[in-house]
Each structure stands twice: as structure tokens, then as C-alpha cells.
């Protein structure tokens, strides 16, 4: 028998929107316990809607207090007409085709515990574009030593595929340090820090 799972993170325990886990995790943090996979507040859509309804939040975002907020998750409530059945030719044009001279960088990234849009599907889609590998599938780290952050494959045309180890669908929520390192490496062009099996642990 297959049990249930949270659709945005395979190993998460934010299954319910009843707020009980919010209290539990808050108590852990107050007692100095942290660093675990689920060391954040649960809440899901209901928490987001309550956040967006706050007049203080709307004021901070310069949004009218009487404005209407709704969740567009999964296109709920949208009348969406599909105009492009396959976007692969477009991305091929961006990387190596008619838009290549514009030097547009593309990064496809996934948390590797996201069941909703899993990393195997994204990796298969990316490799199917037919680009030449500039850097084959390898681990990347946050410290140029052994602190694993995920895996990366780099292709011609400034096209990268990156996974973030232990992250669910909302990568910065689950792995903020790794997400910051990933975006920093990609934006600056400095590259993803390599894994060094013979390095000594850095001083903390």
C-alpha cells in the first residue's frame, strides 16, 4: 500500500492546513531546535491568503486595501487557451538559434524532493533539447568542499539544469542558503562550486 505525501515536498509533514504543525515548529525554534528538513512554519494556501489580507502587508506592498486577492495556483479560475503545444523550439532558439546573439541565460532548476514537478521530468525535458554538454552532470556545493547543494549540468548557449538537494517545490522556502548560492552563481557567472572529496572541513 502506498501512503500519502505532500504534493509540494515528498518528505514534508505539512499535510494539513489546520495550523497544529505551525505551533509545534514555533515551539521548536523557541527552544533552540533548528536545522531540520521541516524547520519552518506550515500553512499552505490558507496562510498565504491570511497574509495577503493583512492591511499592513498590503500597505507595505503599496496595494489598495480594498483590492481583491485570489490564488492562481494551478490555473484555478482561469480560462486558459493553449497556444503553444511545445515550447522546446523556442528555448532552442534562445540558446543556439535566432536569439542566441542576445546572450540570454536560462536556468531550469528543481528541488529534488518535489513530487509535483519532479526533477527527473525536468532533466529529461532539458536533455531532450539536444544541446551539447559544456559541463557534464556533477555535484555542486555551497562551500567548494563537501557541503552538497545538488547537481548541475551545463549546456551550450548559457543553458543550465540544476537540482537542489532536499528542496521541495518552493526551493527558497526549503533551502534558502542553497537557493541564494545557486542564484548568485548563475547571475554572476562565477559557476557552481565544485565538490572536493579530499578537502578538509572549513573553519566555522
mmCIF file of C-alpha atoms in Angstrom:
data_model
loop_
_atom_site.group_PDB
_atom_site.id
_atom_site.type_symbol
_atom_site.label_atom_id
_atom_site.label_comp_id
_atom_site.label_asym_id
_atom_site.label_seq_id
_atom_site.Cartn_x
_atom_site.Cartn_y
_atom_site.Cartn_z
ATOM 1 C CA UNK A 1 0.000 0.000 0.000
ATOM 2 C CA UNK A 2 1.245 3.478 -0.901
ATOM 3 C CA UNK A 3 0.768 6.148 1.730
ATOM 4 C CA UNK A 4 0.092 9.823 1.246
ATOM 5 C CA UNK A 5 2.514 12.666 0.712
ATOM 6 C CA UNK A 6 2.535 16.448 0.490
ATOM 7 C CA UNK A 7 2.322 17.322 -3.207
ATOM 8 C CA UNK A 8 4.976 20.051 -3.000
ATOM 9 C CA UNK A 9 7.613 18.217 -0.959
ATOM 10 C CA UNK A 10 7.945 14.460 -0.681
ATOM 11 C CA UNK A 11 9.421 14.361 2.841
ATOM 12 C CA UNK A 12 7.464 17.298 4.260
ATOM 13 C CA UNK A 13 4.913 16.870 7.030
ATOM 14 C CA UNK A 14 2.837 19.955 6.147
ATOM 15 C CA UNK A 15 -0.058 17.729 5.155
ATOM 16 C CA UNK A 16 -2.884 19.680 6.780
ATOM 17 C CA UNK A 17 -3.939 23.325 6.848
ATOM 18 C CA UNK A 18 -5.114 23.134 10.457
ATOM 19 C CA UNK A 19 -2.239 25.135 11.972
ATOM 20 C CA UNK A 20 -1.210 22.474 14.512
ATOM 21 C CA UNK A 21 2.195 21.994 12.958
ATOM 22 C CA UNK A 22 2.754 25.753 12.926
ATOM 23 C CA UNK A 23 2.632 25.772 16.722
ATOM 24 C CA UNK A 24 4.862 22.707 17.011
ATOM 25 C CA UNK A 25 7.585 24.152 14.782
ATOM 26 C CA UNK A 26 7.382 27.526 16.544
ATOM 27 C CA UNK A 27 7.980 25.841 19.897
ATOM 28 C CA UNK A 28 10.992 24.018 18.477
ATOM 29 C CA UNK A 29 12.513 27.288 17.324
ATOM 30 C CA UNK A 30 11.894 28.961 20.702
ATOM 31 C CA UNK A 31 13.694 26.103 22.401
ATOM 32 C CA UNK A 32 16.708 26.491 20.139
ATOM 33 C CA UNK A 33 15.991 23.474 17.959
ATOM 34 C CA UNK A 34 16.548 24.083 14.264
ATOM 35 C CA UNK A 35 18.118 22.943 11.037
ATOM 36 C CA UNK A 36 15.762 20.059 10.326
ATOM 37 C CA UNK A 37 14.050 19.436 6.990
ATOM 38 C CA UNK A 38 10.725 20.740 8.306
ATOM 39 C CA UNK A 39 12.086 23.634 10.367
ATOM 40 C CA UNK A 40 9.656 26.234 9.069
ATOM 41 C CA UNK A 41 6.023 27.168 9.535
ATOM 42 C CA UNK A 42 3.389 25.213 7.679
ATOM 43 C CA UNK A 43 0.254 26.885 6.442
ATOM 44 C CA UNK A 44 -0.079 26.486 2.691
ATOM 45 C CA UNK A 45 -2.741 28.438 0.784
ATOM 46 C CA UNK A 46 -4.790 29.450 3.795
ATOM 47 C CA UNK A 47 -1.772 31.082 5.434
ATOM 48 C CA UNK A 48 -0.942 32.939 2.205
ATOM 49 C CA UNK A 49 -4.493 34.256 1.891
ATOM 50 C CA UNK A 50 -4.478 35.458 5.501
ATOM 51 C CA UNK A 51 -1.111 37.138 4.890
ATOM 52 C CA UNK A 52 -2.346 38.848 1.721
ATOM 53 C CA UNK A 53 -5.489 40.064 3.504
ATOM 54 C CA UNK A 54 -3.495 41.924 6.167
ATOM 55 C CA UNK A 55 -3.777 45.693 5.789
ATOM 56 C CA UNK A 56 -0.170 46.079 6.990
ATOM 57 C CA UNK A 57 1.055 43.725 4.266
ATOM 58 C CA UNK A 58 -0.969 45.496 1.585
ATOM 59 C CA UNK A 59 0.338 48.839 2.751
ATOM 60 C CA UNK A 60 3.939 47.563 2.610
ATOM 61 C CA UNK A 61 3.385 46.328 -0.949
ATOM 62 C CA UNK A 62 1.546 49.539 -1.939
ATOM 63 C CA UNK A 63 -1.561 47.549 -2.799
ATOM 64 C CA UNK A 64 -5.004 49.114 -2.178
ATOM 65 C CA UNK A 65 -6.566 47.741 0.999
ATOM 66 C CA UNK A 66 -9.848 47.058 -0.818
ATOM 67 C CA UNK A 67 -8.190 45.153 -3.693
ATOM 68 C CA UNK A 68 -9.238 41.591 -4.480
ATOM 69 C CA UNK A 69 -6.720 38.786 -3.931
ATOM 70 C CA UNK A 70 -7.102 35.288 -5.313
ATOM 71 C CA UNK A 71 -4.758 32.359 -5.775
ATOM 72 C CA UNK A 72 -3.905 31.425 -9.338
ATOM 73 C CA UNK A 73 -2.275 28.172 -8.293
ATOM 74 C CA UNK A 74 -2.661 25.520 -10.991
ATOM 75 C CA UNK A 75 -4.709 27.952 -13.081
ATOM 76 C CA UNK A 76 -7.794 27.602 -10.873
ATOM 77 C CA UNK A 77 -10.439 30.000 -12.139
ATOM 78 C CA UNK A 78 -8.610 30.720 -15.396
ATOM 79 C CA UNK A 79 -9.997 30.113 -18.874
ATOM 80 C CA UNK A 80 -6.632 29.120 -20.345
ATOM 81 C CA UNK A 81 -6.349 28.500 -24.065
ATOM 82 C CA UNK A 82 -3.200 26.638 -25.087
ATOM 83 C CA UNK A 83 -1.490 28.485 -27.953
ATOM 84 C CA UNK A 84 1.908 26.743 -27.913
ATOM 85 C CA UNK A 85 1.803 22.971 -27.610
ATOM 86 C CA UNK A 86 5.582 22.671 -27.493
ATOM 87 C CA UNK A 87 7.977 25.364 -26.225
ATOM 88 C CA UNK A 88 11.125 23.365 -26.948
ATOM 89 C CA UNK A 89 11.757 25.108 -30.311
ATOM 90 C CA UNK A 90 11.573 28.485 -28.569
ATOM 91 C CA UNK A 91 14.211 27.518 -25.983
ATOM 92 C CA UNK A 92 16.382 26.093 -28.739
ATOM 93 C CA UNK A 93 16.160 29.460 -30.498
ATOM 94 C CA UNK A 94 17.077 31.262 -27.270
ATOM 95 C CA UNK A 95 20.158 29.141 -26.606
ATOM 96 C CA UNK A 96 21.598 28.350 -30.031
ATOM 97 C CA UNK A 97 19.168 29.679 -32.650
ATOM 98 C CA UNK A 98 17.912 33.043 -33.854
ATOM 99 C CA UNK A 99 18.057 34.684 -30.395
ATOM 100 C CA UNK A 100 21.490 33.322 -29.447
ATOM 101 C CA UNK A 101 23.229 36.620 -30.214
ATOM 102 C CA UNK A 102 21.264 38.236 -27.393
ATOM 103 C CA UNK A 103 23.131 36.094 -24.824
ATOM 104 C CA UNK A 104 20.048 35.252 -22.783
ATOM 105 C CA UNK A 105 20.887 32.946 -19.888
ATOM 106 C CA UNK A 106 18.454 30.181 -18.942
ATOM 107 C CA UNK A 107 18.432 28.078 -15.792
ATOM 108 C CA UNK A 108 15.981 25.233 -15.243
ATOM 109 C CA UNK A 109 16.079 24.243 -11.570
ATOM 110 C CA UNK A 110 14.223 21.796 -9.348
ATOM 111 C CA UNK A 111 14.114 20.750 -5.750
ATOM 112 C CA UNK A 112 14.857 17.028 -5.864
ATOM 113 C CA UNK A 113 12.055 16.156 -3.409
ATOM 114 C CA UNK A 114 9.298 17.930 -5.388
ATOM 115 C CA UNK A 115 6.673 15.356 -6.429
ATOM 116 C CA UNK A 116 4.598 17.956 -8.312
ATOM 117 C CA UNK A 117 7.183 18.860 -10.958
ATOM 118 C CA UNK A 118 9.856 16.318 -10.258
ATOM 119 C CA UNK A 119 13.492 16.745 -11.214
ATOM 120 C CA UNK A 120 13.568 13.621 -13.397
ATOM 121 C CA UNK A 121 10.901 15.058 -15.703
ATOM 122 C CA UNK A 122 12.713 18.408 -15.874
ATOM 123 C CA UNK A 123 16.056 16.723 -16.508
ATOM 124 C CA UNK A 124 14.559 14.612 -19.294
ATOM 125 C CA UNK A 125 12.963 17.691 -20.898
ATOM 126 C CA UNK A 126 16.194 19.680 -20.689
ATOM 127 C CA UNK A 127 18.390 16.913 -22.115
ATOM 128 C CA UNK A 128 15.859 16.388 -24.924
ATOM 129 C CA UNK A 129 16.568 19.895 -26.237
ATOM 130 C CA UNK A 130 19.658 18.414 -27.862
ATOM 131 C CA UNK A 131 22.235 20.917 -26.624
ATOM 132 C CA UNK A 132 25.885 19.954 -26.364
ATOM 133 C CA UNK A 133 27.035 19.499 -22.781
ATOM 134 C CA UNK A 134 29.663 22.019 -21.719
ATOM 135 C CA UNK A 135 29.881 20.529 -18.230
ATOM 136 C CA UNK A 136 28.510 17.054 -17.515
ATOM 137 C CA UNK A 137 26.264 16.167 -14.584
ATOM 138 C CA UNK A 138 28.223 16.789 -11.389
ATOM 139 C CA UNK A 139 27.650 17.703 -7.749
ATOM 140 C CA UNK A 140 27.783 21.327 -6.645
ATOM 141 C CA UNK A 141 28.282 22.686 -3.147
ATOM 142 C CA UNK A 142 27.825 25.783 -1.021
ATOM 143 C CA UNK A 143 31.435 25.803 0.208
ATOM 144 C CA UNK A 144 33.677 24.417 -2.572
ATOM 145 C CA UNK A 145 34.271 21.444 -0.278
ATOM 146 C CA UNK A 146 31.749 18.729 0.625
ATOM 147 C CA UNK A 147 28.601 20.577 1.697
ATOM 148 C CA UNK A 148 26.345 19.183 -1.002
ATOM 149 C CA UNK A 149 23.770 21.505 -2.530
ATOM 150 C CA UNK A 150 22.669 19.440 -5.527
ATOM 151 C CA UNK A 151 23.718 18.592 -9.072
ATOM 152 C CA UNK A 152 24.282 20.654 -12.197
ATOM 153 C CA UNK A 153 24.579 20.055 -15.937
ATOM 154 C CA UNK A 154 25.693 22.976 -18.098
ATOM 155 C CA UNK A 155 24.915 23.199 -21.819
ATOM 156 C CA UNK A 156 25.958 25.344 -24.717
ATOM 157 C CA UNK A 157 24.131 28.636 -25.128
ATOM 158 C CA UNK A 158 24.237 29.580 -21.419
ATOM 159 C CA UNK A 159 21.654 26.911 -20.586
ATOM 160 C CA UNK A 160 21.869 25.195 -17.180
ATOM 161 C CA UNK A 161 19.958 22.440 -15.408
ATOM 162 C CA UNK A 162 20.316 22.486 -11.611
ATOM 163 C CA UNK A 163 18.870 20.398 -8.787
ATOM 164 C CA UNK A 164 18.733 21.480 -5.153
ATOM 165 C CA UNK A 165 19.194 18.647 -2.714
ATOM 166 C CA UNK A 166 16.388 18.158 -0.201
ATOM 167 C CA UNK A 167 14.258 21.021 -1.530
ATOM 168 C CA UNK A 168 10.602 20.787 -2.399
ATOM 169 C CA UNK A 169 8.646 22.826 -4.949
ATOM 170 C CA UNK A 170 9.312 26.235 -3.372
ATOM 171 C CA UNK A 171 13.106 25.897 -3.328
ATOM 172 C CA UNK A 172 13.962 29.086 -1.344
ATOM 173 C CA UNK A 173 11.482 28.062 1.385
ATOM 174 C CA UNK A 174 13.087 24.681 1.931
ATOM 175 C CA UNK A 175 16.735 25.507 1.204
ATOM 176 C CA UNK A 176 17.328 29.281 1.461
ATOM 177 C CA UNK A 177 21.121 29.110 1.699
ATOM 178 C CA UNK A 178 21.424 26.761 -1.257
ATOM 179 C CA UNK A 179 18.933 28.845 -3.265
ATOM 180 C CA UNK A 180 20.943 32.010 -2.599
ATOM 181 C CA UNK A 181 24.154 30.269 -3.625
ATOM 182 C CA UNK A 182 22.522 28.896 -6.772
ATOM 183 C CA UNK A 183 21.134 32.229 -7.940
ATOM 184 C CA UNK A 184 24.339 34.063 -7.041
ATOM 185 C CA UNK A 185 26.476 31.616 -9.035
ATOM 186 C CA UNK A 186 24.141 31.806 -12.011
ATOM 187 C CA UNK A 187 23.665 35.581 -12.055
ATOM 188 C CA UNK A 188 27.322 36.469 -11.544
ATOM 189 C CA UNK A 189 28.565 33.786 -13.915
ATOM 190 C CA UNK A 190 31.121 32.575 -11.386
ATOM 191 C CA UNK A 191 29.932 28.992 -11.746
ATOM 192 C CA UNK A 192 28.661 26.433 -9.287
ATOM 193 C CA UNK A 193 31.138 25.496 -6.568
ATOM 194 C CA UNK A 194 32.639 22.072 -7.111
ATOM 195 C CA UNK A 195 32.630 19.092 -4.776
ATOM 196 C CA UNK A 196 36.112 18.259 -3.458
ATOM 197 C CA UNK A 197 36.279 14.753 -1.918
ATOM 198 C CA UNK A 198 39.764 15.386 -0.490
ATOM 199 C CA UNK A 199 39.175 18.796 1.087
ATOM 200 C CA UNK A 200 39.384 19.495 4.806
ATOM 201 C CA UNK A 201 36.318 20.773 6.567
ATOM 202 C CA UNK A 202 36.346 24.584 6.517
ATOM 203 C CA UNK A 203 36.578 26.546 9.754
ATOM 204 C CA UNK A 204 33.183 27.629 11.023
#
